[in-house]
Amino acid sequence: MPVTVILIFYGLTMAAFATYIVACATDLLDGFIARKFNMITEEGILLDPLADKLMAVFVIVAFNAIGVVHSVILIVLLVKEALMIGGGVFLYYRKIVTPSNTFGKFAAFILNTAIAFTFFYKLVDELWPTLFLSIALFVMIVALFQYAYFNMFQKFRNQRKEEKLADKN
């Protein structure tokens, strides 16, 4: 992540793009290995998406700092990620671990693809990175609400029901 950001600041976008792709590929490989060899842990379920979020946020911050990405996109991304992290921490302290779902992974793929496209900002009209990132953020926000409802709220509600039943007994 830091190498990618530094390369963006130095204008070495193709080298930054290559490091970004390597980081994404190793993230996929890490997940594949964890599932294949049954090495999935609760910590990994929490930390892997956090690392992904940090990578996306820092790359968008770097692109914003050099004037490629509008501040609105950065702010929306930061608010969305803060809500996700805050919700995850809230549930973690309630002993509820909610791994990402298929739609969330799809949304992350769309965001990573839009970010990857942004590395080519020197070759395309400035509208395209903004458009692709805006679409990706829309999908990410839909995924946030879908995830919050189906994973977080329902699991929290079920836990509360179990606690009430335990209190009655």
Coordinates of N, CA and C in Angstrom, one line a residue:
M1 N 0.8 -1.2 0.0 CA 0.0 0.0 0.0 C 0.9 1.3 0.0
P2 N 1.8 1.4 0.9 CA 2.6 2.6 0.9 C 3.4 2.8 -0.4
V3 N 3.9 1.7 -1.0 CA 4.6 1.8 -2.2 C 3.7 2.4 -3.3
T4 N 2.5 1.8 -3.4 CA 1.6 2.3 -4.4 C 1.3 3.8 -4.3
V5 N 1.0 4.2 -3.0 CA 0.7 5.6 -2.8 C 1.9 6.5 -3.1
I6 N 3.1 6.1 -2.7 CA 4.3 6.9 -3.0 C 4.5 7.0 -4.5
L7 N 4.3 5.9 -5.2 CA 4.5 6.0 -6.7 C 3.5 6.9 -7.4
I8 N 2.2 6.9 -6.8 CA 1.2 7.9 -7.3 C 1.7 9.3 -7.2
F9 N 2.2 9.6 -6.0 CA 2.7 11.0 -5.7 C 3.8 11.4 -6.6
Y10 N 4.7 10.4 -7.0 CA 5.8 10.7 -7.9 C 5.4 10.7 -9.4
G11 N 4.1 10.4 -9.6 CA 3.7 10.4 -11.0 C 4.0 9.2 -11.8
L12 N 4.5 8.1 -11.1 CA 4.8 6.9 -11.7 C 3.6 5.9 -11.7
T13 N 2.6 6.3 -12.5 CA 1.3 5.7 -12.4 C 1.3 4.2 -12.9
M14 N 2.1 3.9 -13.9 CA 2.2 2.5 -14.3 C 2.9 1.6 -13.3
A15 N 3.9 2.1 -12.7 CA 4.5 1.3 -11.6 C 3.6 1.2 -10.4
A16 N 2.8 2.3 -10.1 CA 1.8 2.2 -9.0 C 0.7 1.2 -9.4
F17 N 0.3 1.3 -10.7 CA -0.7 0.3 -11.1 C -0.2 -1.1 -10.9
A18 N 1.0 -1.4 -11.3 CA 1.6 -2.7 -11.2 C 1.6 -3.2 -9.7
T19 N 2.0 -2.3 -8.8 CA 2.0 -2.7 -7.4 C 0.6 -2.9 -6.9
Y20 N -0.4 -2.1 -7.4 CA -1.8 -2.2 -7.0 C -2.3 -3.6 -7.4
I21 N -2.0 -3.9 -8.6 CA -2.5 -5.2 -9.2 C -1.8 -6.4 -8.4
V22 N -0.5 -6.3 -8.1 CA 0.1 -7.3 -7.3 C -0.5 -7.4 -5.9
A23 N -0.8 -6.3 -5.3 CA -1.5 -6.3 -4.0 C -2.9 -6.9 -4.0
C24 N -3.6 -6.6 -5.1 CA -5.0 -7.3 -5.3 C -4.8 -8.8 -5.5
A25 N -3.9 -9.1 -6.3 CA -3.7 -10.6 -6.6 C -3.2 -11.3 -5.4
T26 N -2.3 -10.8 -4.6 CA -1.9 -11.5 -3.4 C -3.0 -11.6 -2.4
D27 N -3.9 -10.6 -2.4 CA -5.1 -10.6 -1.5 C -6.0 -11.8 -1.9
L28 N -6.2 -11.9 -3.2 CA -7.0 -13.1 -3.7 C -6.4 -14.4 -3.4
L29 N -5.1 -14.5 -3.6 CA -4.3 -15.7 -3.3 C -4.4 -16.0 -1.8
D30 N -4.2 -15.1 -1.0 CA -4.3 -15.3 0.5 C -5.7 -15.8 0.9
G31 N -6.8 -15.3 0.3 CA -8.1 -15.8 0.6 C -8.3 -17.2 0.1
F32 N -7.8 -17.5 -1.1 CA -7.9 -18.8 -1.6 C -7.1 -19.8 -0.8
I33 N -5.9 -19.5 -0.4 CA -5.1 -20.4 0.5 C -5.8 -20.6 1.8
A34 N -6.4 -19.6 2.4 CA -7.0 -19.7 3.7 C -8.2 -20.7 3.6
R35 N -9.0 -20.5 2.5 CA -10.2 -21.4 2.4 C -9.8 -22.8 2.0
K36 N -8.8 -23.0 1.1 CA -8.4 -24.3 0.7 C -7.8 -25.1 1.8
F37 N -7.0 -24.5 2.7 CA -6.3 -25.2 3.7 C -7.0 -25.0 5.1
N38 N -8.3 -24.6 5.0 CA -9.1 -24.4 6.3 C -8.3 -23.6 7.3
M39 N -7.8 -22.5 6.9 CA -7.0 -21.6 7.8 C -7.7 -20.3 8.1
I40 N -9.1 -20.4 8.0 CA -9.9 -19.2 8.2 C -10.0 -19.0 9.7
T41 N -9.7 -17.7 10.1 CA -9.9 -17.4 11.5 C -10.8 -16.2 11.7
E42 N -11.3 -16.0 12.9 CA -12.2 -14.8 13.1 C -11.3 -13.5 12.9
E43 N -10.1 -13.5 13.3 CA -9.2 -12.4 13.1 C -9.0 -12.1 11.6
G44 N -8.8 -13.1 10.8 CA -8.7 -13.0 9.4 C -10.0 -12.5 8.7
I45 N -11.1 -12.9 9.2 CA -12.4 -12.5 8.7 C -12.5 -10.9 8.9
L46 N -12.0 -10.4 10.0 CA -12.0 -9.0 10.3 C -10.9 -8.2 9.6
L47 N -9.7 -8.8 9.7 CA -8.5 -8.0 9.3 C -8.3 -7.9 7.7
D48 N -8.7 -9.0 7.0 CA -8.5 -9.0 5.6 C -9.4 -7.9 4.9
P49 N -10.7 -7.8 5.2 CA -11.4 -6.7 4.6 C -10.9 -5.3 5.1
L50 N -10.4 -5.2 6.3 CA -9.9 -3.9 6.8 C -8.6 -3.5 5.9
A51 N -7.8 -4.5 5.7 CA -6.6 -4.2 4.8 C -7.1 -3.8 3.4
D52 N -8.1 -4.4 2.9 CA -8.6 -4.1 1.6 C -9.2 -2.6 1.6
K53 N -9.9 -2.3 2.6 CA -10.5 -1.0 2.8 C -9.4 0.1 2.9
L54 N -8.3 -0.2 3.7 CA -7.2 0.7 3.8 C -6.5 1.0 2.5
M55 N -6.3 -0.1 1.7 CA -5.7 0.0 0.4 C -6.5 0.9 -0.5
A56 N -7.8 0.7 -0.6 CA -8.7 1.5 -1.4 C -8.7 2.9 -1.0
V57 N -8.8 3.1 0.3 CA -8.9 4.5 0.8 C -7.6 5.3 0.6
F58 N -6.5 4.7 0.9 CA -5.2 5.4 0.7 C -4.9 5.7 -0.8
V59 N -5.3 4.8 -1.7 CA -5.1 5.1 -3.1 C -6.0 6.2 -3.5
I60 N -7.3 6.2 -3.1 CA -8.2 7.3 -3.4 C -7.7 8.6 -2.8
V61 N -7.2 8.6 -1.6 CA -6.6 9.8 -0.9 C -5.5 10.3 -1.8
A62 N -4.6 9.4 -2.3 CA -3.5 9.8 -3.1 C -4.0 10.5 -4.4
F63 N -4.9 9.8 -5.0 CA -5.5 10.4 -6.3 C -6.2 11.7 -6.0
N64 N -6.8 11.8 -4.9 CA -7.5 13.1 -4.5 C -6.4 14.2 -4.3
A65 N -5.3 13.8 -3.7 CA -4.2 14.8 -3.4 C -3.6 15.3 -4.6
I66 N -3.5 14.5 -5.7 CA -2.9 15.0 -6.9 C -4.0 15.6 -7.9
G67 N -5.2 15.6 -7.4 CA -6.2 16.3 -8.2 C -7.0 15.4 -9.2
V68 N -6.8 14.1 -9.1 CA -7.5 13.2 -10.1 C -8.9 12.8 -9.7
V69 N -9.0 12.6 -8.4 CA -10.3 12.2 -7.8 C -10.9 13.4 -7.0
H70 N -12.2 13.6 -7.2 CA -12.9 14.7 -6.5 C -13.1 14.4 -5.1
S71 N -13.1 15.4 -4.3 CA -13.2 15.2 -2.8 C -14.5 14.6 -2.4
V72 N -15.6 14.8 -3.2 CA -16.9 14.2 -2.8 C -16.7 12.7 -2.9
I73 N -16.0 12.1 -3.8 CA -15.8 10.7 -3.9 C -15.1 10.2 -2.7
L74 N -14.0 10.9 -2.3 CA -13.2 10.5 -1.2 C -14.1 10.6 0.1
I75 N -14.9 11.6 0.3 CA -15.7 11.8 1.5 C -16.7 10.7 1.6
V76 N -17.4 10.4 0.5 CA -18.4 9.3 0.5 C -17.8 8.0 0.8
L77 N -16.6 7.7 0.2 CA -15.9 6.5 0.5 C -15.5 6.4 2.0
L78 N -15.0 7.5 2.5 CA -14.6 7.5 3.9 C -15.8 7.3 4.9
V79 N -16.9 7.9 4.6 CA -18.1 7.7 5.4 C -18.6 6.3 5.3
K80 N -18.6 5.7 4.1 CA -19.1 4.4 3.9 C -18.2 3.4 4.7
E81 N -16.9 3.6 4.5 CA -15.9 2.6 5.2 C -16.0 2.8 6.7
A82 N -16.1 4.0 7.2 CA -16.3 4.2 8.6 C -17.5 3.5 9.2
L83 N -18.6 3.6 8.5 CA -19.8 2.9 8.9 C -19.6 1.4 8.9
M84 N -18.9 0.9 7.9 CA -18.6 -0.6 7.9 C -17.7 -1.0 9.0
I85 N -16.7 -0.2 9.2 CA -15.7 -0.6 10.3 C -16.4 -0.4 11.7
G86 N -17.1 0.7 11.9 CA -17.8 0.9 13.1 C -18.8 -0.2 13.4
G87 N -19.6 -0.6 12.4 CA -20.5 -1.7 12.6 C -19.8 -3.0 12.9
G88 N -18.7 -3.3 12.2 CA -18.0 -4.5 12.5 C -17.4 -4.5 13.9
V89 N -16.9 -3.4 14.4 CA -16.4 -3.4 15.7 C -17.5 -3.5 16.7
F90 N -18.6 -2.9 16.5 CA -19.8 -3.0 17.4 C -20.2 -4.5 17.5
L91 N -20.3 -5.2 16.4 CA -20.7 -6.6 16.4 C -19.6 -7.5 17.0
Y92 N -18.4 -7.2 16.7 CA -17.3 -8.0 17.3 C -17.3 -8.0 18.8
Y93 N -17.5 -6.8 19.4 CA -17.6 -6.7 20.8 C -18.9 -7.4 21.4
R94 N -19.8 -7.7 20.5 CA -21.0 -8.5 20.9 C -20.8 -9.9 20.5
K95 N -19.6 -10.3 20.2 CA -19.3 -11.7 19.8 C -20.0 -12.2 18.6
I96 N -20.2 -11.3 17.6 CA -20.8 -11.6 16.4 C -19.8 -11.3 15.3
V97 N -19.4 -12.3 14.5 CA -18.5 -12.1 13.4 C -19.3 -12.3 12.1
T98 N -19.3 -11.3 11.3 CA -20.0 -11.5 10.0 C -19.1 -11.3 8.8
P99 N -18.8 -12.5 8.2 CA -17.9 -12.4 7.0 C -18.6 -11.7 5.9
S100 N -17.8 -11.2 4.9 CA -18.4 -10.6 3.8 C -19.3 -11.6 3.0
N101 N -20.2 -11.0 2.2 CA -21.1 -11.9 1.4 C -20.8 -11.7 0.0
T102 N -21.5 -12.4 -0.9 CA -21.2 -12.4 -2.3 C -21.4 -11.0 -2.9
F103 N -22.4 -10.3 -2.5 CA -22.7 -9.0 -3.1 C -21.6 -8.0 -2.7
G104 N -21.2 -8.1 -1.4 CA -20.1 -7.3 -0.9 C -18.8 -7.5 -1.7
K105 N -18.5 -8.8 -2.0 CA -17.3 -9.1 -2.7 C -17.4 -8.6 -4.2
F106 N -18.6 -8.6 -4.7 CA -18.9 -8.1 -6.1 C -18.6 -6.6 -6.1
A107 N -19.2 -5.9 -5.0 CA -19.0 -4.5 -4.9 C -17.5 -4.1 -4.8
A108 N -16.8 -4.9 -4.0 CA -15.4 -4.6 -3.8 C -14.6 -4.8 -5.1
F109 N -15.0 -5.8 -5.9 CA -14.4 -6.0 -7.2 C -14.7 -4.8 -8.1
I110 N -15.9 -4.3 -8.1 CA -16.2 -3.2 -8.9 C -15.4 -2.0 -8.5
L111 N -15.3 -1.7 -7.2 CA -14.5 -0.6 -6.7 C -13.0 -0.8 -7.1
N112 N -12.5 -2.0 -6.9 CA -11.1 -2.2 -7.3 C -10.8 -2.0 -8.8
T113 N -11.8 -2.4 -9.6 CA -11.7 -2.2 -11.0 C -11.8 -0.8 -11.4
A114 N -12.6 0.0 -10.7 CA -12.7 1.4 -11.0 C -11.4 2.1 -10.5
I115 N -10.9 1.7 -9.4 CA -9.6 2.3 -8.9 C -8.5 1.9 -9.9
A116 N -8.5 0.7 -10.4 CA -7.5 0.3 -11.4 C -7.6 1.1 -12.6
F117 N -8.8 1.4 -13.1 CA -9.0 2.3 -14.2 C -8.5 3.7 -14.0
T118 N -8.6 4.1 -12.8 CA -8.1 5.5 -12.4 C -6.6 5.7 -12.6
F119 N -5.9 4.6 -12.5 CA -4.4 4.7 -12.8 C -4.1 5.2 -14.2
F120 N -5.1 5.1 -15.1 CA -4.9 5.5 -16.5 C -5.5 6.9 -16.8
Y121 N -5.6 7.7 -15.7 CA -6.2 9.0 -15.9 C -5.5 9.9 -16.9
K122 N -4.2 9.7 -17.1 CA -3.5 10.5 -18.1 C -3.9 10.2 -19.5
L123 N -4.5 9.0 -19.7 CA -4.8 8.5 -21.1 C -6.2 8.7 -21.5
V124 N -7.1 9.1 -20.5 CA -8.5 9.2 -20.8 C -9.0 10.6 -20.3
D125 N -10.2 10.9 -20.8 CA -10.8 12.2 -20.3 C -11.1 12.1 -18.8
E126 N -10.9 13.2 -18.1 CA -11.0 13.2 -16.6 C -12.4 12.8 -16.1
L127 N -13.4 12.8 -17.0 CA -14.8 12.3 -16.6 C -14.8 10.8 -16.3
W128 N -14.0 10.0 -17.0 CA -14.2 8.6 -16.9 C -13.8 8.0 -15.5
P129 N -12.7 8.4 -14.9 CA -12.4 7.9 -13.6 C -13.5 8.3 -12.6
T130 N -13.9 9.6 -12.7 CA -15.0 10.0 -11.8 C -16.3 9.2 -12.0
L131 N -16.7 9.0 -13.2 CA -17.9 8.2 -13.5 C -17.7 6.8 -13.0
F132 N -16.6 6.1 -13.3 CA -16.5 4.7 -12.8 C -16.4 4.6 -11.3
L133 N -15.7 5.6 -10.7 CA -15.7 5.6 -9.2 C -17.0 5.9 -8.6
S134 N -17.8 6.7 -9.2 CA -19.1 7.1 -8.7 C -20.1 5.8 -8.8
I135 N -20.0 5.1 -9.9 CA -20.8 3.9 -10.1 C -20.4 2.9 -9.0
A136 N -19.1 2.7 -8.9 CA -18.5 1.8 -7.9 C -19.0 2.1 -6.5
L137 N -19.0 3.4 -6.1 CA -19.4 3.8 -4.8 C -20.9 3.6 -4.6
F138 N -21.7 3.8 -5.7 CA -23.1 3.5 -5.6 C -23.4 2.0 -5.3
V139 N -22.7 1.2 -6.0 CA -22.8 -0.3 -5.8 C -22.3 -0.6 -4.3
M140 N -21.2 0.0 -3.9 CA -20.7 -0.2 -2.5 C -21.7 0.2 -1.5
I141 N -22.4 1.3 -1.7 CA -23.4 1.8 -0.7 C -24.6 0.9 -0.7
V142 N -25.0 0.4 -1.9 CA -26.1 -0.6 -1.9 C -25.7 -1.9 -1.1
A143 N -24.4 -2.3 -1.4 CA -23.9 -3.5 -0.6 C -23.8 -3.2 0.9
L144 N -23.5 -2.0 1.3 CA -23.5 -1.7 2.7 C -24.9 -1.9 3.3
F145 N -25.9 -1.3 2.7 CA -27.3 -1.5 3.2 C -27.7 -3.0 3.2
Q146 N -27.4 -3.7 2.1 CA -27.7 -5.1 2.0 C -27.0 -5.9 3.1
Y147 N -25.7 -5.6 3.3 CA -24.9 -6.3 4.3 C -25.5 -6.0 5.7
A148 N -25.7 -4.7 5.9 CA -26.2 -4.3 7.2 C -27.5 -5.0 7.6
Y149 N -28.4 -5.1 6.6 CA -29.7 -5.7 6.9 C -29.6 -7.2 7.1
F150 N -29.0 -7.8 6.1 CA -29.0 -9.3 6.1 C -28.0 -9.9 7.1
N151 N -26.9 -9.2 7.3 CA -25.9 -9.8 8.2 C -26.0 -9.2 9.6
M152 N -25.8 -7.9 9.7 CA -25.6 -7.3 10.9 C -26.9 -7.2 11.7
F153 N -28.0 -6.6 11.2 CA -29.2 -6.3 11.9 C -29.9 -7.6 12.3
Q154 N -30.0 -8.6 11.3 CA -30.6 -9.8 11.6 C -29.9 -10.6 12.7
K155 N -28.5 -10.7 12.6 CA -27.8 -11.4 13.6 C -27.8 -10.8 14.9
F156 N -27.8 -9.5 15.0 CA -27.9 -8.8 16.2 C -29.3 -9.0 16.9
R157 N -30.3 -8.9 16.0 CA -31.7 -9.2 16.5 C -31.8 -10.6 17.0
N158 N -31.3 -11.6 16.3 CA -31.3 -13.0 16.8 C -30.6 -13.2 18.1
Q159 N -29.4 -12.5 18.2 CA -28.7 -12.6 19.5 C -29.5 -12.0 20.6
R160 N -30.1 -10.9 20.4 CA -31.0 -10.3 21.4 C -32.1 -11.2 21.8
K161 N -32.7 -11.8 20.9 CA -33.8 -12.8 21.2 C -33.3 -13.9 22.0
E162 N -32.1 -14.5 21.7 CA -31.5 -15.5 22.5 C -31.2 -15.1 23.9
E163 N -30.7 -13.9 24.0 CA -30.4 -13.3 25.4 C -31.7 -13.2 26.2
K164 N -32.8 -12.8 25.6 CA -34.1 -12.6 26.3 C -34.6 -14.0 26.7
L165 N -34.5 -15.0 25.8 CA -34.9 -16.3 26.2 C -34.1 -16.9 27.3
A166 N -32.8 -16.6 27.3 CA -31.9 -17.1 28.4 C -32.3 -16.4 29.7
D167 N -32.6 -15.1 29.6 CA -33.0 -14.4 30.8 C -34.3 -14.9 31.4
K168 N -35.2 -15.4 30.6 CA -36.5 -15.9 31.1 C -36.3 -17.3 31.8
N169 N -35.3 -18.0 31.3 CA -35.1 -19.4 31.9 C -34.3 -19.2 33.1

